mmCIF file of C-alpha atoms and ligand atoms in Angstrom:
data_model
loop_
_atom_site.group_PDB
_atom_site.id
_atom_site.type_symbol
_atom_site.label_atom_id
_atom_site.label_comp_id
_atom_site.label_asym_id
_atom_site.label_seq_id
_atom_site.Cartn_x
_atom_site.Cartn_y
_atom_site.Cartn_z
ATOM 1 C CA UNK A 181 0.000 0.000 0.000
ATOM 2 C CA UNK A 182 1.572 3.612 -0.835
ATOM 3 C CA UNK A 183 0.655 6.379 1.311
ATOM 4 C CA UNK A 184 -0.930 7.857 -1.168
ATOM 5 C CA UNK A 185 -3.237 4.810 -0.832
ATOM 6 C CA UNK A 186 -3.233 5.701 2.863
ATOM 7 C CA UNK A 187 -4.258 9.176 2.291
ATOM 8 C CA UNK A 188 -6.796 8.203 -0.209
ATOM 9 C CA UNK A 189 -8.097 6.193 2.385
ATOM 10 C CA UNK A 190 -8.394 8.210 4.869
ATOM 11 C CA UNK A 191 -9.420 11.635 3.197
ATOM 12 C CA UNK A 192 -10.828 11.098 -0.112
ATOM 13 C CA UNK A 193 -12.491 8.126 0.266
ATOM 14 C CA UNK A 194 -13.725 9.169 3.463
ATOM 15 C CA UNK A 195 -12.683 6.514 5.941
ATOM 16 C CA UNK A 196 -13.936 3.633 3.291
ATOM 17 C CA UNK A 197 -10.522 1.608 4.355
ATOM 18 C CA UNK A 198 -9.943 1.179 8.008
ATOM 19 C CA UNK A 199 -12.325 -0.137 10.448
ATOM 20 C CA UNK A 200 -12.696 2.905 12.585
ATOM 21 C CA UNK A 201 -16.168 4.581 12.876
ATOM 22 C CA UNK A 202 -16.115 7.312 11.037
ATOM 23 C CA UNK A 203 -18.943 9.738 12.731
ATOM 24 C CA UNK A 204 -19.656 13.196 12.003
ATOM 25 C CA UNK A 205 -21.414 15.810 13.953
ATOM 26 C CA UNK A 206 -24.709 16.266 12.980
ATOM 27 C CA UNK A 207 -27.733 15.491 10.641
ATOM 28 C CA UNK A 208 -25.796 12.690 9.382
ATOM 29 C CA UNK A 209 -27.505 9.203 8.440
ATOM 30 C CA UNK A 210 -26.301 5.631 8.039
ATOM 31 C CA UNK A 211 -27.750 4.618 4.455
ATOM 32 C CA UNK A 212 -26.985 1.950 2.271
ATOM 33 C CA UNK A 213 -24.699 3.617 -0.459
ATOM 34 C CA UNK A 214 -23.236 2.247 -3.970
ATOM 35 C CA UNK A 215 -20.085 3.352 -4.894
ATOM 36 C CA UNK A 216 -20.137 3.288 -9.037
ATOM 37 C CA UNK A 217 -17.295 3.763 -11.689
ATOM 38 C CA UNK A 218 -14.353 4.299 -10.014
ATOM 39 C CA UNK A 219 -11.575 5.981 -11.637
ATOM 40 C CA UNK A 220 -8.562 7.480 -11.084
ATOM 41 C CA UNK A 221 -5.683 8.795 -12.728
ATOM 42 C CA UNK A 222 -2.683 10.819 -11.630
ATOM 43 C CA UNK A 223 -1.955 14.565 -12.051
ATOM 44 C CA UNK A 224 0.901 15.275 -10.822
ATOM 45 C CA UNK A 225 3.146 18.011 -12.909
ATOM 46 C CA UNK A 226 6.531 16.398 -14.115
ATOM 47 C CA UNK A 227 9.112 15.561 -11.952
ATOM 48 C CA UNK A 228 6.872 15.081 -8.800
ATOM 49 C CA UNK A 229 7.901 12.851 -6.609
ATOM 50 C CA UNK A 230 5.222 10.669 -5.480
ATOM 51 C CA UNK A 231 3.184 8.863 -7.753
ATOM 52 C CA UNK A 232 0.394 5.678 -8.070
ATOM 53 C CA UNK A 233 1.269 3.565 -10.285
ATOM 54 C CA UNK A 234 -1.871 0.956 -10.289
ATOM 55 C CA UNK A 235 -5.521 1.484 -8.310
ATOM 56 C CA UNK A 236 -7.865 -1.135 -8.724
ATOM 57 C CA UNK A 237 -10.733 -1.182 -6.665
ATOM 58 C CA UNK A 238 -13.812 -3.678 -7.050
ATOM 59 C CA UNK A 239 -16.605 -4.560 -7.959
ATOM 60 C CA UNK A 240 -18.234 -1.953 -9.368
ATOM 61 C CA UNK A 241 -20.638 -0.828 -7.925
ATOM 62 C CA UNK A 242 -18.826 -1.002 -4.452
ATOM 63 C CA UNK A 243 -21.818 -1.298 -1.285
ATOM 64 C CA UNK A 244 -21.447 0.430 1.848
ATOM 65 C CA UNK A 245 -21.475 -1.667 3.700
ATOM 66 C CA UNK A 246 -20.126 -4.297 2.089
ATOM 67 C CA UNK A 247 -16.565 -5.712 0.959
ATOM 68 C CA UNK A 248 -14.368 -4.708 -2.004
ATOM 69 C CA UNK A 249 -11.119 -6.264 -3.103
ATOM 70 C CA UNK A 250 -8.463 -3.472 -3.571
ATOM 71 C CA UNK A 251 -4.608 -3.379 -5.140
ATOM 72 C CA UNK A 252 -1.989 -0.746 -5.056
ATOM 73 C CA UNK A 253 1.019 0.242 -6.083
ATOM 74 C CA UNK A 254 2.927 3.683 -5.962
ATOM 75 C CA UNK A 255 6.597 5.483 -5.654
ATOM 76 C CA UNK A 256 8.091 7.823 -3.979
ATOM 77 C CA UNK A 257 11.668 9.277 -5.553
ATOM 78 C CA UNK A 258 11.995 11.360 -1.911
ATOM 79 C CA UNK A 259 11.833 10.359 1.750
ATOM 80 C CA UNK A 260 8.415 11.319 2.674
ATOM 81 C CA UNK A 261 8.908 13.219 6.047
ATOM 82 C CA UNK A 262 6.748 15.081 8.639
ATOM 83 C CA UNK A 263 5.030 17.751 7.692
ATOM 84 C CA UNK A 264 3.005 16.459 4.772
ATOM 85 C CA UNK A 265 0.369 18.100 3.709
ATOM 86 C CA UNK A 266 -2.566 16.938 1.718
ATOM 87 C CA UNK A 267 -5.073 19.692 0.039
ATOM 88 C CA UNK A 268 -8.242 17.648 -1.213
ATOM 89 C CA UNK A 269 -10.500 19.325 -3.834
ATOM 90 C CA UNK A 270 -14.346 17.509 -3.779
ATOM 91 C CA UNK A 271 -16.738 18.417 -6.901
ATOM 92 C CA UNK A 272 -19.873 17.079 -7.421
ATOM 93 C CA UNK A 273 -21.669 18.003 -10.875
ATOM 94 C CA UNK A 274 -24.870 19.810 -11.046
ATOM 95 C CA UNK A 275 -26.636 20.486 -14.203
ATOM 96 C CA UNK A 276 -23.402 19.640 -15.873
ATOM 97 C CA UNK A 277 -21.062 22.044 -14.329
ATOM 98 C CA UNK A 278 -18.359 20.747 -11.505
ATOM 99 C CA UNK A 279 -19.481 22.820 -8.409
ATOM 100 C CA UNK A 280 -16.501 22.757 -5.770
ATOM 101 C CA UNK A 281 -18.213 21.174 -2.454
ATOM 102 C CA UNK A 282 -16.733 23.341 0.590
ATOM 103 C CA UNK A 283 -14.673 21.889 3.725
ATOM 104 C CA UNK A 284 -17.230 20.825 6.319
ATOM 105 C CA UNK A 285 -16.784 18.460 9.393
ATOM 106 C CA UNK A 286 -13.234 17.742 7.772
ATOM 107 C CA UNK A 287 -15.059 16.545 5.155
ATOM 108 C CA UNK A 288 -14.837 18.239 1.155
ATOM 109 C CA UNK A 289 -12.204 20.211 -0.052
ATOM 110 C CA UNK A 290 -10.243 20.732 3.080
ATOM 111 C CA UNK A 291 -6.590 21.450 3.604
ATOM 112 C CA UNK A 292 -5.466 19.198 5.906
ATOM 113 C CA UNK A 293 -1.814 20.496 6.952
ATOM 114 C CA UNK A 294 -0.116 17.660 8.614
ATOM 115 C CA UNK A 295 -1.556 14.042 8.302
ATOM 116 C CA UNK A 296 1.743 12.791 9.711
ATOM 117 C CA UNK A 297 0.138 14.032 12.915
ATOM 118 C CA UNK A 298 -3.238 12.306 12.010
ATOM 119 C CA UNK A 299 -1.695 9.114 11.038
ATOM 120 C CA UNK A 300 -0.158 9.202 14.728
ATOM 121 C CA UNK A 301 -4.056 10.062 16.139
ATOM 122 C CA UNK A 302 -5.446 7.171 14.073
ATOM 123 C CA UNK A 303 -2.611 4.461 14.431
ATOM 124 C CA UNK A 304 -0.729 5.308 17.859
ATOM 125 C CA UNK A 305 2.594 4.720 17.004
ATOM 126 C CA UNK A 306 4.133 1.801 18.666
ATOM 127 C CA UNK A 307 0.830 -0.387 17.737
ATOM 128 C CA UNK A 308 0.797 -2.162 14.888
ATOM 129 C CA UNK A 309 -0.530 -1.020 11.415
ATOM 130 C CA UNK A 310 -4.085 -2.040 10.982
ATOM 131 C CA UNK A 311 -4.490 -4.969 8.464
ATOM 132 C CA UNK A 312 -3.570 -6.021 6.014
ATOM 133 C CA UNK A 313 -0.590 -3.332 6.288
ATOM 134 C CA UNK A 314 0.654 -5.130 9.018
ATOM 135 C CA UNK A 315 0.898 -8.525 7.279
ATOM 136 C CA UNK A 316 2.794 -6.961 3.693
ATOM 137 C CA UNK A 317 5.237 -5.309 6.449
ATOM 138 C CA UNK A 318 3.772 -1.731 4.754
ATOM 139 C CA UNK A 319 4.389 1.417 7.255
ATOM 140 C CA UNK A 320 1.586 3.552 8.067
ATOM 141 C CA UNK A 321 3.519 6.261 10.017
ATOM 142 C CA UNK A 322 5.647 9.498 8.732
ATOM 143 C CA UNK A 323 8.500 8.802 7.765
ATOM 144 C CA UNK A 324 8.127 6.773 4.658
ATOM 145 C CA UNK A 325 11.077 6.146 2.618
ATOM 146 C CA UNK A 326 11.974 6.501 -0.689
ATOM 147 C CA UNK A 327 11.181 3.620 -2.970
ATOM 148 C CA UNK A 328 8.591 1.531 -4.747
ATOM 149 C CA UNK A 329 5.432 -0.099 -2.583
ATOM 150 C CA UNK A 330 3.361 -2.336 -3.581
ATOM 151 C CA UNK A 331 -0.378 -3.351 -1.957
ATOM 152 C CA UNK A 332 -1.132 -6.878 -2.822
ATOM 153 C CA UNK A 333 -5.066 -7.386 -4.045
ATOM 154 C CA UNK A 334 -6.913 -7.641 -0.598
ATOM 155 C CA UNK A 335 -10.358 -7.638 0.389
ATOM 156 C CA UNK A 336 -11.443 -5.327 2.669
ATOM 157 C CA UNK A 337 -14.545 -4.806 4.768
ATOM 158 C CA UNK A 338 -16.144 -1.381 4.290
ATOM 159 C CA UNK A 339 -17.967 -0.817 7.625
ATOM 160 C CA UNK A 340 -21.844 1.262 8.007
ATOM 161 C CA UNK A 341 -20.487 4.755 7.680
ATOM 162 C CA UNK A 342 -22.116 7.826 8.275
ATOM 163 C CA UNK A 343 -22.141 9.702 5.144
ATOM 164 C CA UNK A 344 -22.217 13.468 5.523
ATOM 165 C CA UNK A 345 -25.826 14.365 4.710
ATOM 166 C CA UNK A 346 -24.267 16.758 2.218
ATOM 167 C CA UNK A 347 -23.367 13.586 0.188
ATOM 168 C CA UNK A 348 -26.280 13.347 -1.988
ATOM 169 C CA UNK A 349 -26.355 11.200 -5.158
ATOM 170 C CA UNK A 350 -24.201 11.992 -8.124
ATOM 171 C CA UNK A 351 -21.563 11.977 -9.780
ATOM 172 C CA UNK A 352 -17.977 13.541 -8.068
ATOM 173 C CA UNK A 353 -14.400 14.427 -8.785
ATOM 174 C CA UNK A 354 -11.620 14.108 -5.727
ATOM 175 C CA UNK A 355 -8.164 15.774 -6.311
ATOM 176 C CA UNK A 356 -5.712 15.358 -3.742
ATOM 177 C CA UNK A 357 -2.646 17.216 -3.919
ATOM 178 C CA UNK A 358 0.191 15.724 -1.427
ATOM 179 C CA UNK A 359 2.920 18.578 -0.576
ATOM 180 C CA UNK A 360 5.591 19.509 1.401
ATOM 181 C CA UNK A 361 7.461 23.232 2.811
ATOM 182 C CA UNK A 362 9.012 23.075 -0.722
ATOM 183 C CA UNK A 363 5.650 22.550 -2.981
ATOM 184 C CA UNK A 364 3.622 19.200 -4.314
ATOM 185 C CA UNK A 365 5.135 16.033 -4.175
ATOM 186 C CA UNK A 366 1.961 14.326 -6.154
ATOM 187 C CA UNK A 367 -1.417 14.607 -7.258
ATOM 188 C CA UNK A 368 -4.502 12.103 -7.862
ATOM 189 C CA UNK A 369 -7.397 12.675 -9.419
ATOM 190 C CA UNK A 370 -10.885 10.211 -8.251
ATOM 191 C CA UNK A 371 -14.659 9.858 -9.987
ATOM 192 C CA UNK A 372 -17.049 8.267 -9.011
ATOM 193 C CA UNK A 373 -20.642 8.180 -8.748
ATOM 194 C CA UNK A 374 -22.861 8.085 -5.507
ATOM 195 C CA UNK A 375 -26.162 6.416 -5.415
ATOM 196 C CA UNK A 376 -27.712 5.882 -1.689
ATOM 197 C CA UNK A 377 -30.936 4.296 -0.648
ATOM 198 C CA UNK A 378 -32.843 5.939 1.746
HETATM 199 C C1 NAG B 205 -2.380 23.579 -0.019
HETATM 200 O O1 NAG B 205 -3.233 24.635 0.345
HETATM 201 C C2 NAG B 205 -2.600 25.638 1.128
HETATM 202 C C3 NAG B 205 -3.662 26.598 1.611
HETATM 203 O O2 NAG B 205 -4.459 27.051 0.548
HETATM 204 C C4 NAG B 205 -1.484 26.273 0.313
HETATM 205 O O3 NAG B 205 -0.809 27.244 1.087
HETATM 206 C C5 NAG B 205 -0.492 25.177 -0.113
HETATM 207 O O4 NAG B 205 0.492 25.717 -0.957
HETATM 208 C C6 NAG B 205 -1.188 24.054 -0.826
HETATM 209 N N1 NAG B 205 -0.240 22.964 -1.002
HETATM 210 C C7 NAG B 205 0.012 22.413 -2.193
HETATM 211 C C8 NAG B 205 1.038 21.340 -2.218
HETATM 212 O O5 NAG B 205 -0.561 22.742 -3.233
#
């Protein structure tokens, strides 16, 4: 698993990946969602150092909850050293334009400026990295070192979340742009479309 994987994880796919609860504040309600055609790509400018090199998520659609089988692989050119910082960009389209979907509840397009430190809130260091990190010997903790990682096809068990009631069906665009004190280090772009049942 890269960390971009991680980050994808825990930001732009909203918590889909680890089994931790993930709650929000208010007016938000468990439904029985379908994640359809998933798609990423990267776009990162040239010479940045982080990159995915394969995504594959399935089936298609994905249920929530439900299971999906998942592979990774990514590189890094760069130690990858506290602070990161990952700036996520949410659109959903209405009427056929993108509409950017503001930063609420640490959900949307939110700048989150270190995720070293929420890595450490999520994981405490010292424990080991939730499965199946733990078993491919992947590191879920700042630093990561430079090199190539690889996230052998797994299945995973997406849990009941609570879905921001702000999440309504349709179609959306993630970007998430990794960075550092000296600029981006990489950039992924995610569609998909969101159908719930109330
Ligand atoms: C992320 O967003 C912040 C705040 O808008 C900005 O200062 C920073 O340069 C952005 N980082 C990257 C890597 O684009």
């Amino acid at each position: 698993m890269t960390r971009t994987f991680v980050f994808l994880a825990l930001f732009a796919a909203n918590c889909f990946i680890l089994e931790t609860s993930c709650s929000f504040q208010s007016r938000n309600i468990i439904r029985f969602t379908r994640v359809f055609g998933f798609s990423w790509e990267n776009c990162g400018k040239q010479g940045d150092a982080a990159q995915m090199k394969t995504l594959k998520v399935s089936p298609d659609p994905i249920a929530i909850p439900g299971h999906l089988t998942a592979e990774a692989s990514g590189t890094t050119s760069v130690e990858l050293t506290s602070p990161l910082s990952v700036n996520v960009t949410l659109k959903r389209e209405v009427a056929g334009l993108w509409v950017k979907i503001p930063c609420i509840e640490e959900i949307g397009s939110c700048h989150y400026p270190n995720i070293c430190d929420l890595l450490d809130q999520l994981i405490p260091p010292g424990q080991d990295c939730p499965e199946p990190l733990h078993t491919y010997g992947l590191p879920c903790h700042c630093p990561f070192k430079a090199g190539d990682y690889a996230f052998p096809s797994s299945d995973i068990t997406i849990p009941e979340i609570e879905l921001p009631s702000f999440l309504t069906n349709g179609n959306y665009k993630v970007q998430g742009v990794l960075g550092n004190s000296d600029g981006e280090l990489g950039c992924l772009d995610i569609s998909f479309s969101l159908h719930s049942q109330n």
